[in-house]
């Protein structure tokens, strides 16, 4: 089953998937992008341009969504 951010059709589904409302997710995304670049020295797109395989998660937004979804649903 593939679940993406685009599959979320309303606010309720977004809250159920991540535990955050849309404006909270966007605020957290700003901080996530800054901290990701600080930790790795480049954006996700820049780092993925260096590898030969096509990654599953291609943007900071997708990485953050997957992380929040995993934590909320207990995938780990």
GROMACS .gro file of C-alpha atoms in nm, residues 1-75:
model
   75
    1UNK     CA    1   0.000   0.000   0.000
    2UNK     CA    2   0.139   0.336  -0.101
    3UNK     CA    3   0.021   0.638   0.095
    4UNK     CA    4   0.132   0.985  -0.010
    5UNK     CA    5   0.054   1.336   0.100
    6UNK     CA    6  -0.153   1.382  -0.215
    7UNK     CA    7  -0.382   1.099  -0.100
    8UNK     CA    8  -0.499   1.306   0.196
    9UNK     CA    9  -0.821   1.466   0.080
   10UNK     CA   10  -0.930   1.657   0.389
   11UNK     CA   11  -0.809   1.795   0.723
   12UNK     CA   12  -0.931   1.495   0.917
   13UNK     CA   13  -0.722   1.252   0.713
   14UNK     CA   14  -0.414   1.471   0.758
   15UNK     CA   15  -0.457   1.482   1.134
   16UNK     CA   16  -0.516   1.107   1.147
   17UNK     CA   17  -0.203   1.032   0.945
   18UNK     CA   18   0.044   1.267   1.115
   19UNK     CA   19  -0.119   1.399   1.430
   20UNK     CA   20  -0.080   1.755   1.302
   21UNK     CA   21  -0.304   2.001   1.127
   22UNK     CA   22  -0.188   2.137   0.790
   23UNK     CA   23  -0.056   2.468   0.923
   24UNK     CA   24   0.134   2.286   1.200
   25UNK     CA   25   0.286   2.049   0.945
   26UNK     CA   26   0.399   2.343   0.728
   27UNK     CA   27   0.559   2.517   1.027
   28UNK     CA   28   0.740   2.199   1.127
   29UNK     CA   29   0.849   2.148   0.765
   30UNK     CA   30   1.030   2.484   0.767
   31UNK     CA   31   1.233   2.380   1.070
   32UNK     CA   32   1.288   2.031   0.929
   33UNK     CA   33   1.433   2.168   0.604
   34UNK     CA   34   1.675   2.393   0.793
   35UNK     CA   35   1.786   2.118   1.030
   36UNK     CA   36   1.822   1.865   0.744
   37UNK     CA   37   2.052   2.099   0.551
   38UNK     CA   38   2.246   2.180   0.865
   39UNK     CA   39   2.299   1.811   0.945
   40UNK     CA   40   2.379   1.685   0.595
   41UNK     CA   41   2.517   2.002   0.434
   42UNK     CA   42   2.277   1.988   0.137
   43UNK     CA   43   1.909   1.958   0.055
   44UNK     CA   44   1.743   1.625  -0.018
   45UNK     CA   45   1.737   1.701  -0.391
   46UNK     CA   46   2.109   1.783  -0.396
   47UNK     CA   47   2.202   1.469  -0.204
   48UNK     CA   48   1.983   1.249  -0.421
   49UNK     CA   49   2.133   1.391  -0.739
   50UNK     CA   50   2.461   1.227  -0.633
   51UNK     CA   51   2.320   0.871  -0.621
   52UNK     CA   52   2.234   0.645  -0.914
   53UNK     CA   53   1.913   0.483  -0.787
   54UNK     CA   54   1.577   0.658  -0.777
   55UNK     CA   55   1.484   0.717  -0.414
   56UNK     CA   56   1.134   0.648  -0.282
   57UNK     CA   57   1.111   0.969  -0.080
   58UNK     CA   58   1.225   1.259  -0.295
   59UNK     CA   59   1.164   1.573  -0.088
   60UNK     CA   60   1.185   1.698   0.267
   61UNK     CA   61   0.805   1.709   0.279
   62UNK     CA   62   0.782   1.338   0.200
   63UNK     CA   63   1.053   1.249   0.452
   64UNK     CA   64   0.882   1.445   0.730
   65UNK     CA   65   0.542   1.298   0.643
   66UNK     CA   66   0.681   0.944   0.649
   67UNK     CA   67   0.858   1.004   0.981
   68UNK     CA   68   0.544   1.146   1.148
   69UNK     CA   69   0.324   0.872   1.001
   70UNK     CA   70   0.566   0.605   1.123
   71UNK     CA   71   0.577   0.746   1.473
   72UNK     CA   72   0.199   0.790   1.495
   73UNK     CA   73   0.114   0.445   1.360
   74UNK     CA   74   0.394   0.255   1.532
   75UNK     CA   75   0.562   0.118   1.220
   0.00000   0.00000   0.00000
